Amino acid sequence: FDNCTFSGNWGTYGGAVSRVRGDVRFDDCTFDGNQALYSGGAIFAYDHSSADLTDCTLTNNSAIDDEDGDGMDDDGYAGTGGALCGWYKTAIVIDRGTIQNNEAHYGGAVLVYDESFCEVIETTAEGNSAGKWEWPGYLAWAGSAVTFSGTCTADDIGAVYAGSEISFASDSSVDVAGDPTVRTSNKGMRHSHRTVSYTHLRAHEPL
């Protein structure tokens, strides 16, 4: 997709776009005001898929509703990835992106889950929120990873359970909004680090 606008769409998984077992690429696209019932307010990529975004803007998307109002889908999770969600061995690349004012229960900007990966390059993520839980920015969950390159901003960075990790390229400079903190969590435990100049940070294994 080149120079497209996705606005005001609704879906169960992926408010605007859902990709399963395939690849999708967006160049100079805008995603605004889309809503997912469960995951990926703008984009949901699942099962060995990839989503590459270059010079894209994702604003005012949400993944916060569900049919029963309990924040859970059939697998026990909903409201994941306010702008983007990558699920099960999926790769997401965001290059020179703007991710603002998106909302989810988990991962207000981006969530990658179940051995998935997100590479963030020269991207701003700010003003995103986690409506019911925590981590309004980027969240790597269940053996997944987020890596940063270049100059980036983020509302929050989290790595949760089962060897999930956050890493920083040697050229990276990451400003975590409000508090220059990289966070990892394990069953409610939170470990805060007062600098983001680490070359590598790994979450603790579950107790």
mmCIF file of C-alpha atoms in Angstrom:
data_model
loop_
_atom_site.group_PDB
_atom_site.id
_atom_site.type_symbol
_atom_site.label_atom_id
_atom_site.label_comp_id
_atom_site.label_asym_id
_atom_site.label_seq_id
_atom_site.Cartn_x
_atom_site.Cartn_y
_atom_site.Cartn_z
ATOM 1 C CA PHE A 1 0.000 0.000 0.000
ATOM 2 C CA ASP A 2 1.417 3.382 -1.022
ATOM 3 C CA ASN A 3 0.096 6.785 0.141
ATOM 4 C CA CYS A 4 -3.199 5.391 1.454
ATOM 5 C CA THR A 5 -5.482 6.531 4.263
ATOM 6 C CA PHE A 6 -7.348 4.056 6.493
ATOM 7 C CA SER A 7 -9.859 5.919 8.621
ATOM 8 C CA GLY A 8 -12.858 5.013 10.768
ATOM 9 C CA ASN A 9 -12.754 1.279 10.135
ATOM 10 C CA TRP A 10 -13.760 -1.488 12.529
ATOM 11 C CA GLY A 11 -12.749 -5.129 12.822
ATOM 12 C CA THR A 12 -12.542 -7.984 15.287
ATOM 13 C CA TYR A 13 -8.782 -8.440 14.854
ATOM 14 C CA GLY A 14 -7.256 -5.448 13.083
ATOM 15 C CA GLY A 15 -9.427 -2.353 12.904
ATOM 16 C CA ALA A 16 -8.217 -1.510 9.384
ATOM 17 C CA VAL A 17 -6.006 -4.410 8.245
ATOM 18 C CA SER A 18 -5.680 -8.044 9.323
ATOM 19 C CA ARG A 19 -2.946 -10.209 7.780
ATOM 20 C CA VAL A 20 -2.650 -13.949 8.447
ATOM 21 C CA ARG A 21 0.270 -16.073 7.188
ATOM 22 C CA GLY A 22 1.473 -13.437 4.756
ATOM 23 C CA ASP A 23 3.331 -10.188 4.278
ATOM 24 C CA VAL A 24 2.083 -6.635 3.967
ATOM 25 C CA ARG A 25 3.897 -3.338 3.378
ATOM 26 C CA PHE A 26 2.795 0.273 3.882
ATOM 27 C CA ASP A 27 4.610 3.348 2.581
ATOM 28 C CA ASP A 28 3.509 6.885 3.511
ATOM 29 C CA CYS A 29 0.147 5.680 4.827
ATOM 30 C CA THR A 30 -2.128 7.107 7.505
ATOM 31 C CA PHE A 31 -4.217 5.075 9.962
ATOM 32 C CA ASP A 32 -6.615 7.209 11.964
ATOM 33 C CA GLY A 33 -9.589 6.434 14.172
ATOM 34 C CA ASN A 34 -9.765 2.699 13.524
ATOM 35 C CA GLN A 35 -11.010 0.269 16.160
ATOM 36 C CA ALA A 36 -10.533 -3.440 16.839
ATOM 37 C CA LEU A 37 -12.768 -5.518 19.044
ATOM 38 C CA TYR A 38 -9.830 -7.546 20.354
ATOM 39 C CA SER A 39 -6.343 -6.796 18.964
ATOM 40 C CA GLY A 40 -4.544 -4.370 16.676
ATOM 41 C CA GLY A 41 -6.498 -1.115 16.586
ATOM 42 C CA ALA A 42 -5.108 -0.335 13.128
ATOM 43 C CA ILE A 43 -3.171 -3.461 12.054
ATOM 44 C CA PHE A 44 -3.171 -7.080 13.236
ATOM 45 C CA ALA A 45 -0.568 -9.504 11.842
ATOM 46 C CA TYR A 46 -0.735 -13.180 12.830
ATOM 47 C CA ASP A 47 0.995 -16.530 12.350
ATOM 48 C CA HIS A 48 4.351 -16.160 10.559
ATOM 49 C CA SER A 49 3.310 -12.857 8.982
ATOM 50 C CA SER A 50 5.211 -9.610 8.525
ATOM 51 C CA ALA A 51 4.155 -5.964 8.426
ATOM 52 C CA ASP A 52 6.580 -3.284 7.236
ATOM 53 C CA LEU A 53 5.663 0.376 7.726
ATOM 54 C CA THR A 54 7.742 3.272 6.367
ATOM 55 C CA ASP A 55 6.860 6.960 6.884
ATOM 56 C CA CYS A 56 3.458 6.012 8.295
ATOM 57 C CA THR A 57 1.264 7.788 10.836
ATOM 58 C CA LEU A 58 -0.968 5.884 13.251
ATOM 59 C CA THR A 59 -3.245 8.058 15.386
ATOM 60 C CA ASN A 60 -6.401 7.675 17.484
ATOM 61 C CA ASN A 61 -6.743 3.929 16.953
ATOM 62 C CA SER A 62 -7.980 1.646 19.716
ATOM 63 C CA ALA A 63 -8.298 -1.934 20.861
ATOM 64 C CA ILE A 64 -10.222 -1.646 24.092
ATOM 65 C CA ASP A 65 -13.637 -3.225 23.576
ATOM 66 C CA ASP A 66 -14.908 -6.784 23.579
ATOM 67 C CA GLU A 67 -18.284 -8.477 23.318
ATOM 68 C CA ASP A 68 -18.634 -9.328 27.023
ATOM 69 C CA GLY A 69 -17.053 -6.176 28.356
ATOM 70 C CA ASP A 70 -14.584 -8.202 30.428
ATOM 71 C CA GLY A 71 -11.422 -7.409 28.467
ATOM 72 C CA MET A 72 -11.020 -11.014 27.345
ATOM 73 C CA ASP A 73 -11.350 -12.934 24.102
ATOM 74 C CA ASP A 74 -11.624 -16.744 23.853
ATOM 75 C CA ASP A 75 -7.897 -17.114 24.565
ATOM 76 C CA GLY A 76 -8.085 -14.899 27.651
ATOM 77 C CA TYR A 77 -6.657 -11.714 26.149
ATOM 78 C CA ALA A 78 -8.189 -8.692 24.468
ATOM 79 C CA GLY A 79 -7.402 -5.045 24.031
ATOM 80 C CA THR A 80 -3.857 -5.678 22.795
ATOM 81 C CA GLY A 81 -1.912 -3.247 20.635
ATOM 82 C CA GLY A 82 -3.688 0.081 20.271
ATOM 83 C CA ALA A 83 -2.024 0.769 16.922
ATOM 84 C CA LEU A 84 -0.407 -2.554 15.973
ATOM 85 C CA CYS A 85 -0.400 -6.105 17.249
ATOM 86 C CA GLY A 86 1.880 -8.906 16.052
ATOM 87 C CA TRP A 87 0.889 -12.350 17.261
ATOM 88 C CA TYR A 88 2.662 -15.737 16.930
ATOM 89 C CA LYS A 89 6.031 -15.618 15.169
ATOM 90 C CA THR A 90 5.253 -12.376 13.383
ATOM 91 C CA ALA A 91 7.673 -9.560 12.482
ATOM 92 C CA ILE A 92 6.812 -5.847 12.476
ATOM 93 C CA VAL A 93 9.150 -3.095 11.252
ATOM 94 C CA ILE A 94 8.295 0.562 11.862
ATOM 95 C CA ASP A 95 10.644 3.017 10.127
ATOM 96 C CA ARG A 96 10.276 6.798 10.576
ATOM 97 C CA GLY A 97 6.798 6.358 12.032
ATOM 98 C CA THR A 98 4.527 8.485 14.193
ATOM 99 C CA ILE A 99 2.340 6.622 16.697
ATOM 100 C CA GLN A 100 0.167 8.953 18.743
ATOM 101 C CA ASN A 101 -2.978 8.882 20.886
ATOM 102 C CA ASN A 102 -3.748 5.191 20.474
ATOM 103 C CA GLU A 103 -5.311 3.131 23.248
ATOM 104 C CA ALA A 104 -5.417 -0.484 24.385
ATOM 105 C CA HIS A 105 -5.622 -2.515 27.584
ATOM 106 C CA TYR A 106 -2.086 -3.842 26.932
ATOM 107 C CA GLY A 107 0.477 -2.027 24.784
ATOM 108 C CA GLY A 108 -1.116 1.292 23.895
ATOM 109 C CA ALA A 109 1.174 1.735 20.880
ATOM 110 C CA VAL A 110 2.438 -1.727 19.866
ATOM 111 C CA LEU A 111 2.246 -5.224 21.323
ATOM 112 C CA VAL A 112 4.139 -8.270 20.043
ATOM 113 C CA TYR A 113 3.220 -11.638 21.507
ATOM 114 C CA ASP A 114 4.236 -15.298 21.332
ATOM 115 C CA GLU A 115 7.718 -15.282 19.752
ATOM 116 C CA SER A 116 7.061 -12.182 17.659
ATOM 117 C CA PHE A 117 9.408 -9.278 16.939
ATOM 118 C CA CYS A 118 9.182 -5.521 16.389
ATOM 119 C CA GLU A 119 11.983 -3.321 15.049
ATOM 120 C CA VAL A 120 11.512 0.395 15.735
ATOM 121 C CA ILE A 121 13.620 2.861 13.707
ATOM 122 C CA GLU A 122 13.581 6.669 14.073
ATOM 123 C CA THR A 123 10.003 6.539 15.367
ATOM 124 C CA THR A 124 7.982 8.685 17.780
ATOM 125 C CA ALA A 125 5.383 7.068 20.032
ATOM 126 C CA GLU A 126 3.723 9.466 22.437
ATOM 127 C CA GLY A 127 0.355 10.195 23.977
ATOM 128 C CA ASN A 128 -0.682 6.531 23.821
ATOM 129 C CA SER A 129 -2.486 4.951 26.741
ATOM 130 C CA ALA A 130 -3.277 1.636 28.367
ATOM 131 C CA GLY A 131 -6.939 1.879 29.280
ATOM 132 C CA LYS A 132 -7.216 -0.970 31.790
ATOM 133 C CA TRP A 133 -3.681 -2.240 32.418
ATOM 134 C CA GLU A 134 -0.157 -0.849 32.048
ATOM 135 C CA TRP A 135 2.481 -0.248 29.369
ATOM 136 C CA PRO A 136 1.039 2.502 27.173
ATOM 137 C CA GLY A 137 3.981 2.257 24.768
ATOM 138 C CA TYR A 138 5.720 -0.855 23.430
ATOM 139 C CA LEU A 139 5.173 -4.253 25.024
ATOM 140 C CA ALA A 140 6.992 -7.515 24.251
ATOM 141 C CA TRP A 141 5.157 -10.476 25.741
ATOM 142 C CA ALA A 142 5.729 -14.229 25.928
ATOM 143 C CA GLY A 143 9.102 -14.769 24.300
ATOM 144 C CA SER A 144 8.888 -11.729 22.022
ATOM 145 C CA ALA A 145 11.267 -8.820 21.427
ATOM 146 C CA VAL A 146 11.373 -5.112 20.592
ATOM 147 C CA THR A 147 14.556 -3.485 19.319
ATOM 148 C CA PHE A 148 15.273 0.215 18.783
ATOM 149 C CA SER A 149 17.549 1.923 16.246
ATOM 150 C CA GLY A 150 18.255 5.617 15.715
ATOM 151 C CA THR A 151 16.489 8.350 17.685
ATOM 152 C CA CYS A 152 13.134 7.253 19.094
ATOM 153 C CA THR A 153 10.634 8.335 21.734
ATOM 154 C CA ALA A 154 8.307 6.049 23.644
ATOM 155 C CA ASP A 155 5.588 6.387 26.277
ATOM 156 C CA ASP A 156 6.860 3.256 27.990
ATOM 157 C CA ILE A 157 8.794 0.084 27.182
ATOM 158 C CA GLY A 158 7.961 -3.273 28.748
ATOM 159 C CA ALA A 159 9.121 -6.880 28.443
ATOM 160 C CA VAL A 160 6.979 -9.490 30.159
ATOM 161 C CA TYR A 161 7.523 -13.209 30.834
ATOM 162 C CA ALA A 162 9.377 -16.075 29.218
ATOM 163 C CA GLY A 163 12.560 -14.416 28.035
ATOM 164 C CA SER A 164 10.965 -11.446 26.302
ATOM 165 C CA GLU A 165 13.542 -8.755 25.636
ATOM 166 C CA ILE A 166 14.186 -5.135 24.782
ATOM 167 C CA SER A 167 17.404 -4.265 22.940
ATOM 168 C CA PHE A 168 19.088 -1.131 21.634
ATOM 169 C CA ALA A 169 21.303 -0.808 18.581
ATOM 170 C CA SER A 170 24.642 0.928 19.104
ATOM 171 C CA ASP A 171 23.343 4.025 17.282
ATOM 172 C CA SER A 172 20.113 4.275 19.270
ATOM 173 C CA SER A 173 18.932 7.108 21.506
ATOM 174 C CA VAL A 174 15.606 6.398 23.179
ATOM 175 C CA ASP A 175 13.682 8.960 25.213
ATOM 176 C CA VAL A 176 11.039 7.314 27.366
ATOM 177 C CA ALA A 177 8.440 10.012 27.936
ATOM 178 C CA GLY A 178 7.959 11.318 31.455
ATOM 179 C CA ASP A 179 10.692 9.208 33.048
ATOM 180 C CA PRO A 180 13.817 7.877 31.321
ATOM 181 C CA THR A 181 13.048 4.351 32.414
ATOM 182 C CA VAL A 182 13.187 0.927 30.829
ATOM 183 C CA ARG A 183 10.893 -1.474 32.622
ATOM 184 C CA THR A 184 10.707 -5.234 32.863
ATOM 185 C CA SER A 185 8.043 -7.090 34.763
ATOM 186 C CA ASN A 186 7.469 -10.572 36.128
ATOM 187 C CA LYS A 187 4.186 -11.411 37.862
ATOM 188 C CA GLY A 188 3.736 -7.878 39.100
ATOM 189 C CA MET A 189 7.405 -7.294 39.919
ATOM 190 C CA ARG A 190 8.786 -4.150 38.309
ATOM 191 C CA HIS A 191 12.462 -3.392 37.848
ATOM 192 C CA SER A 192 13.218 0.197 36.836
ATOM 193 C CA HIS A 193 16.492 1.375 35.323
ATOM 194 C CA ARG A 194 17.324 5.077 35.363
ATOM 195 C CA THR A 195 18.977 5.107 31.952
ATOM 196 C CA VAL A 196 18.217 3.749 28.501
ATOM 197 C CA SER A 197 21.849 3.500 27.421
ATOM 198 C CA TYR A 198 21.932 -0.266 27.830
ATOM 199 C CA THR A 199 23.008 -2.344 24.858
ATOM 200 C CA HIS A 200 20.764 -5.178 25.954
ATOM 201 C CA LEU A 201 18.081 -5.810 28.535
ATOM 202 C CA ARG A 202 16.326 -9.110 29.156
ATOM 203 C CA ALA A 203 13.239 -9.700 31.277
ATOM 204 C CA HIS A 204 13.339 -12.162 34.138
ATOM 205 C CA GLU A 205 11.942 -15.633 33.670
ATOM 206 C CA PRO A 206 8.594 -16.309 35.395
ATOM 207 C CA LEU A 207 8.770 -17.475 38.985
#
